[in-house]
Short mmCIF file of C-alpha atoms and ligand atoms in Angstrom, two decimals:
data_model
loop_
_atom_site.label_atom_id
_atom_site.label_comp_id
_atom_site.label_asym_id
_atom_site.label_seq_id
_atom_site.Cartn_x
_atom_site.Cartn_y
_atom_site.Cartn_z
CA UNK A 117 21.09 7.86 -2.84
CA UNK A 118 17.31 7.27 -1.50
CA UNK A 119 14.50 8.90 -3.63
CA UNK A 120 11.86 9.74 -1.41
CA UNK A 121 8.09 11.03 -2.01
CA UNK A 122 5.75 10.36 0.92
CA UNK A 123 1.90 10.00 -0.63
CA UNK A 124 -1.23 11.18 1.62
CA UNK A 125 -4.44 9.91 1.49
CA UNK A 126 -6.41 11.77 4.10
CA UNK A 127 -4.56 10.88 7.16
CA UNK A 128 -2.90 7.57 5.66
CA UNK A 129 0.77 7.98 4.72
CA UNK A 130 2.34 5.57 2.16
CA UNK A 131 5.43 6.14 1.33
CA UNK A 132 7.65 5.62 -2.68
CA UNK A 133 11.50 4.97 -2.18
CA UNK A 134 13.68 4.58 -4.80
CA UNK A 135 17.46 3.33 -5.30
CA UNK A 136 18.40 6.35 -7.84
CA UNK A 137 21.56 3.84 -8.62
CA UNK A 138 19.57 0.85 -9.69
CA UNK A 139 16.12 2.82 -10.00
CA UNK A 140 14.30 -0.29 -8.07
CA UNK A 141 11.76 1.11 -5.97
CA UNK A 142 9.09 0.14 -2.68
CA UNK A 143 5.74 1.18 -2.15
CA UNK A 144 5.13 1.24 1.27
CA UNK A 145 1.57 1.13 2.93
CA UNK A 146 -0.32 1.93 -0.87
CA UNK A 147 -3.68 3.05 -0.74
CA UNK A 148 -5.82 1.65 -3.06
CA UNK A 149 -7.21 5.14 -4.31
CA UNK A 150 -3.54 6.16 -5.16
CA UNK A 151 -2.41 3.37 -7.22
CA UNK A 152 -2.14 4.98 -10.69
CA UNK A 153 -0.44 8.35 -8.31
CA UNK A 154 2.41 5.47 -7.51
CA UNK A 155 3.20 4.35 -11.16
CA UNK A 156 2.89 7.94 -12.11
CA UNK A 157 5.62 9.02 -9.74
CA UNK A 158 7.80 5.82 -10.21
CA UNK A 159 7.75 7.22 -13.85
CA UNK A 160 8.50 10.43 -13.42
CA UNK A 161 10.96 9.50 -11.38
CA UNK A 162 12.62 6.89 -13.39
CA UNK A 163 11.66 4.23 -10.89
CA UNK A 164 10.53 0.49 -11.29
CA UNK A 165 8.80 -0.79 -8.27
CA UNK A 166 9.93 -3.94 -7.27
CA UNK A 167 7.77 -4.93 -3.85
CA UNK A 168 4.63 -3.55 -2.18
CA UNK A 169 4.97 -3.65 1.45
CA UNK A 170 2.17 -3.24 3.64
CA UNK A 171 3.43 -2.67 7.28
CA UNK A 172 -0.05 -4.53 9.03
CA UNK A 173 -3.27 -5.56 7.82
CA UNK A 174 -4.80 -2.21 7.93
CA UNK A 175 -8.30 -1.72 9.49
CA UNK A 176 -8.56 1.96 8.15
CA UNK A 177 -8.19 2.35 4.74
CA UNK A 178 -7.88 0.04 1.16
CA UNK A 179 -4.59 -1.23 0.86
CA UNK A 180 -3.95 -1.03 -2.96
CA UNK A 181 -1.09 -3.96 -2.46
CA UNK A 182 -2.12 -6.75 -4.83
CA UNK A 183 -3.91 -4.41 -6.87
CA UNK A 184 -0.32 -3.14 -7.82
CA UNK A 185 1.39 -6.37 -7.27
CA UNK A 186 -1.06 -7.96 -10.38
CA UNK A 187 -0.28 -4.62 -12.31
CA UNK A 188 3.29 -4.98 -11.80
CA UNK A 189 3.90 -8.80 -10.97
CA UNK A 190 5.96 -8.30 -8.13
CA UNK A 191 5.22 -9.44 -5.06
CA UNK A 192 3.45 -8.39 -1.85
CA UNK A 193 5.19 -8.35 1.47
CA UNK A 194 4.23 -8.51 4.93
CA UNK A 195 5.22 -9.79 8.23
CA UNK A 196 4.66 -13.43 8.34
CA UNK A 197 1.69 -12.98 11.11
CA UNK A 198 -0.41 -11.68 8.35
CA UNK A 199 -3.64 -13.58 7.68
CA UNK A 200 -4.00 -12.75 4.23
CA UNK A 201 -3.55 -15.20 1.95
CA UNK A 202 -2.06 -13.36 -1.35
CA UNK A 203 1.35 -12.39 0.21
CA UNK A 204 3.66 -13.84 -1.92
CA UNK A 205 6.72 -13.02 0.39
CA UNK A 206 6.55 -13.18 4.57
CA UNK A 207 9.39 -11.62 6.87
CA UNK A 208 10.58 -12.22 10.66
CA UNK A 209 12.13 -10.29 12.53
CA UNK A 210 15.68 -9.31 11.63
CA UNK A 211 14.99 -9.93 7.48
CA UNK A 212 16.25 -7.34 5.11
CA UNK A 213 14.59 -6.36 1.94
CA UNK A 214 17.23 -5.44 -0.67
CA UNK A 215 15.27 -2.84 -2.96
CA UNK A 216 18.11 -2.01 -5.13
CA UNK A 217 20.76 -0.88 -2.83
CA UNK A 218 18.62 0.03 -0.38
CA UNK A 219 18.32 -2.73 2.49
CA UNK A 220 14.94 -2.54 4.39
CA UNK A 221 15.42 -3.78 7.59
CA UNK A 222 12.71 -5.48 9.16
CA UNK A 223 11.56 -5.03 12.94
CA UNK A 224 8.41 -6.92 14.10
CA UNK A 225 6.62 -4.78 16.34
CA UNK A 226 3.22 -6.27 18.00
CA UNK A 227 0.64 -4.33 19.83
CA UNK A 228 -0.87 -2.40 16.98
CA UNK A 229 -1.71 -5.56 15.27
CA UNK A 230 -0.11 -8.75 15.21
CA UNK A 231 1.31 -9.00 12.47
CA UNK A 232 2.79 -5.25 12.63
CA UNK A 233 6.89 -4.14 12.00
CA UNK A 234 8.51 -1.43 11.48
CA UNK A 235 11.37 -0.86 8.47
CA UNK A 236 14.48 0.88 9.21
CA UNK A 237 16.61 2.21 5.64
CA UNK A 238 19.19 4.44 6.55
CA UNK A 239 18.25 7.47 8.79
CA UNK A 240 14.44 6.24 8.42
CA UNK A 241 12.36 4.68 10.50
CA UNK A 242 9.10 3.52 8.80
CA UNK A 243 7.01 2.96 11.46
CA UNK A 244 3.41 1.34 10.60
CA UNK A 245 0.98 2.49 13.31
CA UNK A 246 3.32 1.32 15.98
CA UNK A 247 4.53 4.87 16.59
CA UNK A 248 2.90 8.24 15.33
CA UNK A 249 3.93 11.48 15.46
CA UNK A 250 2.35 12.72 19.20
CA UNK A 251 0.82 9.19 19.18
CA UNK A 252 1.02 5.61 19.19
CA UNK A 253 -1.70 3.05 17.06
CA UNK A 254 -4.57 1.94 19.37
CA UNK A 255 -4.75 -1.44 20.53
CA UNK A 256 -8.14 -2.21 21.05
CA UNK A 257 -8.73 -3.31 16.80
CA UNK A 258 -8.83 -6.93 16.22
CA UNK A 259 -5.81 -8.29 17.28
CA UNK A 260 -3.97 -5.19 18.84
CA UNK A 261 -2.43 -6.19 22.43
CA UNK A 262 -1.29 -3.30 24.53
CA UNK A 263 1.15 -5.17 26.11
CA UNK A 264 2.88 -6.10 23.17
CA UNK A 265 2.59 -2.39 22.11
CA UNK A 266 4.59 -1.33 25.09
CA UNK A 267 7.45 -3.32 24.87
CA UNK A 268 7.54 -3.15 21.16
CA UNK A 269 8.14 0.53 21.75
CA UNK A 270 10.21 0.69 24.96
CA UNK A 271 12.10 -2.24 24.26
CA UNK A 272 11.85 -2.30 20.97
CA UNK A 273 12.45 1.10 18.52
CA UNK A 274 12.45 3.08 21.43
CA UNK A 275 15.83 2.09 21.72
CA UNK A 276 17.26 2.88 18.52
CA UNK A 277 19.45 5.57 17.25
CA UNK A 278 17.09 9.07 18.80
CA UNK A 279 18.20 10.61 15.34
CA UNK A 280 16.59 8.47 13.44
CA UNK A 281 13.17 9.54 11.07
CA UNK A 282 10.17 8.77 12.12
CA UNK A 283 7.55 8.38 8.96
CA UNK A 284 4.05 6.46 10.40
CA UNK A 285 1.26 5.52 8.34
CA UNK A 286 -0.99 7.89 9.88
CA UNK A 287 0.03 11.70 10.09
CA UNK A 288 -3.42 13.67 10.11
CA UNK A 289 -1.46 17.17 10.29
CA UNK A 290 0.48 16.02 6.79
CA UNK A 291 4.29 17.10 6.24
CA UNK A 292 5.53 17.25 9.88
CA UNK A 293 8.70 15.10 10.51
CA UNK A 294 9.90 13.62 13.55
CA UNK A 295 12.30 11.78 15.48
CA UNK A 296 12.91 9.08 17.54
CA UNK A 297 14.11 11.84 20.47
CA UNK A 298 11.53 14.28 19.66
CA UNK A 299 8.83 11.35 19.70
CA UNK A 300 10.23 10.32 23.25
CA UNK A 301 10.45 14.30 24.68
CA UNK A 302 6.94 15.33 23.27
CA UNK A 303 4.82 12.17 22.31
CA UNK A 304 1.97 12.30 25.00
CA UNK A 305 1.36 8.53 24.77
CA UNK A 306 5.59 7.65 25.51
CA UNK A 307 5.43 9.84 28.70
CA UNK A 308 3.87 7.05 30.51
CA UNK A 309 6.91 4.87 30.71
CA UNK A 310 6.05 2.39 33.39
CA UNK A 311 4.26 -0.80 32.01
CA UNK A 312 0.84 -0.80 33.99
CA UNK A 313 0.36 2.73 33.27
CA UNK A 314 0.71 2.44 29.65
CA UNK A 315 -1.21 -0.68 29.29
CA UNK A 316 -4.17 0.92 31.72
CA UNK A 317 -3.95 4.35 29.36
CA UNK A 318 -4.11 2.04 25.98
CA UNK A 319 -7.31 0.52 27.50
CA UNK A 320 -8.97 3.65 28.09
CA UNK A 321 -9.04 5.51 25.02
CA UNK A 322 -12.15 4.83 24.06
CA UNK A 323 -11.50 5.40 20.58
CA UNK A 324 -14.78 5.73 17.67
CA UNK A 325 -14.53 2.98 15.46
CA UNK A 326 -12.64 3.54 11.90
CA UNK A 327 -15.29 3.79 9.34
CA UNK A 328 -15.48 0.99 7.15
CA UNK A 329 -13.58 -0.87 9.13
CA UNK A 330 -15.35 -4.44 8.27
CA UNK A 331 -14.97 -3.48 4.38
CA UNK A 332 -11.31 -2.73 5.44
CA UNK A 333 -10.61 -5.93 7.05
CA UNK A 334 -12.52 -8.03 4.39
CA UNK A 335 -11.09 -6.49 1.38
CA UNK A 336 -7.56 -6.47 3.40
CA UNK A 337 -7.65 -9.77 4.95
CA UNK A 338 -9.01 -11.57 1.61
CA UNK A 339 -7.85 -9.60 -1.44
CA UNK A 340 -11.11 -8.93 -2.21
CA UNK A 341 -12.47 -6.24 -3.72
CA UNK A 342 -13.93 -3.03 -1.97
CA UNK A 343 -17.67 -2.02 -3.22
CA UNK A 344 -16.15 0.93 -4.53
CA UNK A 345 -13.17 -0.83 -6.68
CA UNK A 346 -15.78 -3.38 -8.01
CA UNK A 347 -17.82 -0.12 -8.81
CA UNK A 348 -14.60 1.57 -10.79
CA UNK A 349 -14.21 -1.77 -12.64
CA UNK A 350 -17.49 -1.51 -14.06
CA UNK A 351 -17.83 2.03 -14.70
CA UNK A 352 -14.26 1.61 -16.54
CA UNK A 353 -16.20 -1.14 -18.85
CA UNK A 354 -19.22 0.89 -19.64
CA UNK A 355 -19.65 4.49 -21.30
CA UNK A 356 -21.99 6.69 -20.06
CA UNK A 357 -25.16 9.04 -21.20
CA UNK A 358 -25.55 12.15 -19.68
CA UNK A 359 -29.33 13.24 -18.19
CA UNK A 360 -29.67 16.17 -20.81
CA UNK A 361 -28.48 13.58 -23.34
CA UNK A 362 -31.32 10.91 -22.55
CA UNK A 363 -34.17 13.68 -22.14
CA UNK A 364 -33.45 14.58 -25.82
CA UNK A 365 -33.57 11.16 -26.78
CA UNK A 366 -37.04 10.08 -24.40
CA UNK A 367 -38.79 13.28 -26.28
CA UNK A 368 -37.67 12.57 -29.50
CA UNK A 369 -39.97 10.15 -30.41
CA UNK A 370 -38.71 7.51 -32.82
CA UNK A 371 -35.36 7.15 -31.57
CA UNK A 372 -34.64 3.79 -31.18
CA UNK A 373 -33.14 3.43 -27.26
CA UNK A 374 -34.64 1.14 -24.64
CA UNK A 375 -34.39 2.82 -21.96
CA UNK A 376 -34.31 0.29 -18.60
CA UNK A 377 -35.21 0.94 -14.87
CA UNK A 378 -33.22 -1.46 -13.09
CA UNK A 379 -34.43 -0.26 -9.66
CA UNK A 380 -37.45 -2.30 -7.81
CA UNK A 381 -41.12 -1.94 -8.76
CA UNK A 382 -42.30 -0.10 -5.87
CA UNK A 383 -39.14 2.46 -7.40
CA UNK A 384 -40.33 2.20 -10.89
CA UNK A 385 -44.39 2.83 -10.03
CA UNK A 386 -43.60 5.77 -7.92
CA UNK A 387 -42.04 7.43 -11.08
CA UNK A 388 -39.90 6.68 -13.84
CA UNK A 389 -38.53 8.53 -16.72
CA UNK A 390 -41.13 8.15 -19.53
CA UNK A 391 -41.05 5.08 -21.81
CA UNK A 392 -38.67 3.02 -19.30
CA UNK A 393 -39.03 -0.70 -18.90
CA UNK A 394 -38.85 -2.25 -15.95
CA UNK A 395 -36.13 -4.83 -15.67
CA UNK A 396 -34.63 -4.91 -11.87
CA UNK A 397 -31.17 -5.72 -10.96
CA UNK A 398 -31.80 -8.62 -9.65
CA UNK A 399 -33.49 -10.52 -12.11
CA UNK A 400 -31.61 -9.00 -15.30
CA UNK A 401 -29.42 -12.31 -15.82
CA UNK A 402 -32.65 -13.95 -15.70
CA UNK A 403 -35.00 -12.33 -17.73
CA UNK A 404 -32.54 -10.71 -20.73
CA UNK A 405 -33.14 -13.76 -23.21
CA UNK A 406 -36.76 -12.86 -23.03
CA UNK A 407 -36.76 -9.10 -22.87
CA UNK A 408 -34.01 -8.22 -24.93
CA UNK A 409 -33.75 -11.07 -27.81
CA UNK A 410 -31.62 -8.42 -29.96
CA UNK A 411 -28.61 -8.05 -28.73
CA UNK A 412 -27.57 -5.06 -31.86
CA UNK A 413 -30.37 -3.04 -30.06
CA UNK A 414 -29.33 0.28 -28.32
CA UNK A 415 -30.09 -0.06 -24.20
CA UNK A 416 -29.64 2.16 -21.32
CA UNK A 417 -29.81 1.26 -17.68
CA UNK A 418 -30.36 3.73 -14.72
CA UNK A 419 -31.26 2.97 -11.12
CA UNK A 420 -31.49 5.87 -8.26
CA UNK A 421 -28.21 7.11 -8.13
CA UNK A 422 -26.15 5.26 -11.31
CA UNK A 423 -24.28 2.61 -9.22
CA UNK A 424 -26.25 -0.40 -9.39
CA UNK A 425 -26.89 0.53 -13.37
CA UNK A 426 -23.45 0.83 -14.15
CA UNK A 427 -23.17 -2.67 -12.79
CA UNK A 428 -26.05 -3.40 -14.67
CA UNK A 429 -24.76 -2.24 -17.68
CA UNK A 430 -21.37 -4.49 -17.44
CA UNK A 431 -23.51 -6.92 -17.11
CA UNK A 432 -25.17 -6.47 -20.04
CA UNK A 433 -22.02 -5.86 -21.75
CA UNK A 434 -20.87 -9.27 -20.92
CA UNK A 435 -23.34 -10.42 -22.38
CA UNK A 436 -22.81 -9.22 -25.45
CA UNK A 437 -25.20 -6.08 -25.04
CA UNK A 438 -22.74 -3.98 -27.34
CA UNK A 439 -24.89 -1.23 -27.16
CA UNK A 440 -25.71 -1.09 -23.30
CA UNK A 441 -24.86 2.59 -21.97
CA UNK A 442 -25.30 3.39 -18.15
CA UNK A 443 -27.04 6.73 -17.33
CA UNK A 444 -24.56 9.09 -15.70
CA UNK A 445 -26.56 10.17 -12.35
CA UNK A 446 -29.92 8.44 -11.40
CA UNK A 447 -33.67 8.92 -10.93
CA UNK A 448 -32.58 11.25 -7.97
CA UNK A 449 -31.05 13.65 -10.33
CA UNK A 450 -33.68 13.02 -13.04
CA UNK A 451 -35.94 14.53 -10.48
CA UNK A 452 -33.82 17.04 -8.75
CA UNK A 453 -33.19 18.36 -12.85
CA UNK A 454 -37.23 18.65 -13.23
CA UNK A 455 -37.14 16.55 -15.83
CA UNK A 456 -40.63 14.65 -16.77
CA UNK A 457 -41.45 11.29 -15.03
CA UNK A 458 -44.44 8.89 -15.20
CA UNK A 459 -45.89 6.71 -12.65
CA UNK A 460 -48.16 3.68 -12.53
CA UNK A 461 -47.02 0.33 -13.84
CA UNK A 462 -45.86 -0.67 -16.81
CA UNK A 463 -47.76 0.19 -20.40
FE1 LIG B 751 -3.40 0.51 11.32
#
């Protein structure tokens, strides 16, 4: 028997199956922001995942892939087009995954991307962004090729079993299910069945960019890390001072904190929270052996809004700042609190 949970992330769709014989499990199409939501529901479902599978490289949200695949060691999949170069295993056409007793079969179906497939497991079709429910996946990202969209569809899945499930990686009206036959009877995009006309409607969609669509590729293409995972890594190094907390400690005189602005000088000389220094960002590594020889000494590091400090402060950390606390919130909620600032340059 299949276990099946289906995972949203705004309008992406990733999907947890499980063989509840063997308890080996897939992630389909993770999102980066839901990684510790899939090892939570492998667990509670008495699941060990055993391959990540990202159906294309995605150009519209994080995929959390080798993020889970180093968690887990297990490896990444993806159709052997992909240009990434951390997939550990590639599939053509006709493959099977065996995920327990569950066999994954693989379809490669071009036009989204180039390097996108579908995977068919018993009564399920797990369609990428080749098909969506009352839609297809535009053609007109990097790589996409209408053409190869239309006879990926109508000589391709189109042609399956009309029972079949439909589950896409993009659903933005969440828990509707489909079918092949409902897809081909209602699907607005599948009505225009003759070649020329579906190619000429794919061109002229004129679809609005994804948003952060070049993080998405880089992070995707690469395996690198998105600004706000390299931001989570640091933050998950670092503890954190509230702004009530710090205002007690700036008006207690005595205390023994220094207190860092690691914004710009312009920043600093329009107003800074009383008794900062002024150490930016950008020349901490280079200045901390002459402005903080003590490394047992209590810091903390703030910045406008609390991201670059945080950084900052696992920087500091690294070094072997023990002490080194981030502010949690920035100047911008220093002010926005009323809380008392100074200007001019440094005492
Ligand atoms: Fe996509």
């Amino acid at each position: 028997m299949m276990i099946y949970e289906q995972i949203a992330t705004g309008g992406c769709q990733s999907y947890l199956l499980g063989c509840s014989e063997t308890c080996a499990a897939v992630v389909i199409d993770p999102e980066i922001s839901q990684v510790d939501r899939y090892l939570g529901l492998a667990a509670h479902d008495g699941l060990r995942i055993r391959y990540l599978i990202d159906t294309h490289t995605h150009a519209d949200h994080f995929s959390g892939t080798r993020q889970l695949a180093r968690q887990l060691g297990v490896p990444v999949v993806m159709h052997r087009e992909s240009p990434a170069p951390f997939v550990d295993m590639r599939l053509d056409d006709g493959d099977m995954v065996l995920v327990g007793r569950l066999r994954l079969r693989v379809i490669h179906t071009p036009g989204h991307t180039r390097d996108s497939m579908c995977l068919h497991v018993e009564d399920r079709l797990f369609t990428g962004d080749t098909l969506l429910i009352g839609a297809t996946g535009r053609t007109d990202l990097p790589t996409g090729d209408p053409e190869a969209l239309y006879n990926s569809l109508f000589r391709g899945i189109l042609r399956l079993d009309t029972a079949l499930k439909v589950h896409p990686a993009h659903d933005y009206k969440g828990g509707v299910h489909s079918t092949i036959a409902r897809e081909l009877a209602e699907n607005p995009r599948l009505q225009k069945r003759d070649r020329a006309a579906f190619v000429d409607m794919m061109r002229n969609l004129n679809l609005t960019m994804p948003t952060h669509i070049t993080e998405a590729l880089r992070s995707n293409m690469s395996g690198g890390k998105t600004i706000a995972h390299l931001l989570a890594e640091a933050a998950a190094a670092v503890p954190f001072m509230s702004l009530a907390e710090l205002k007690a400690r700036v008006e207690a005189a005595g205390e023994n904190l220094i207190v860092l602005d690691v914004r710009e000088r312009d920043a600093y000389e329009k107003g800074h929270i009383p008794r900062a220094r002024l150490l930016p960002r950008g020349q901490l590594e280079l200045r901390v052996n002459d402005d903080l020889p003590d490394p047992t000494r209590r810091i903390l590091a703030y910045c406008e809004f609390g991201r670059i400090s945080t950084l900052a402060t696992a920087t500091l950390r690294e070094l072997g700042y023990q002490r080194a606390v981030a502010l949690d919130g920035g100047m911008k909620a220093w002010r926005e609190a009323g809380y008392p600032l100074k200007s001019g340059s440094e005492p």
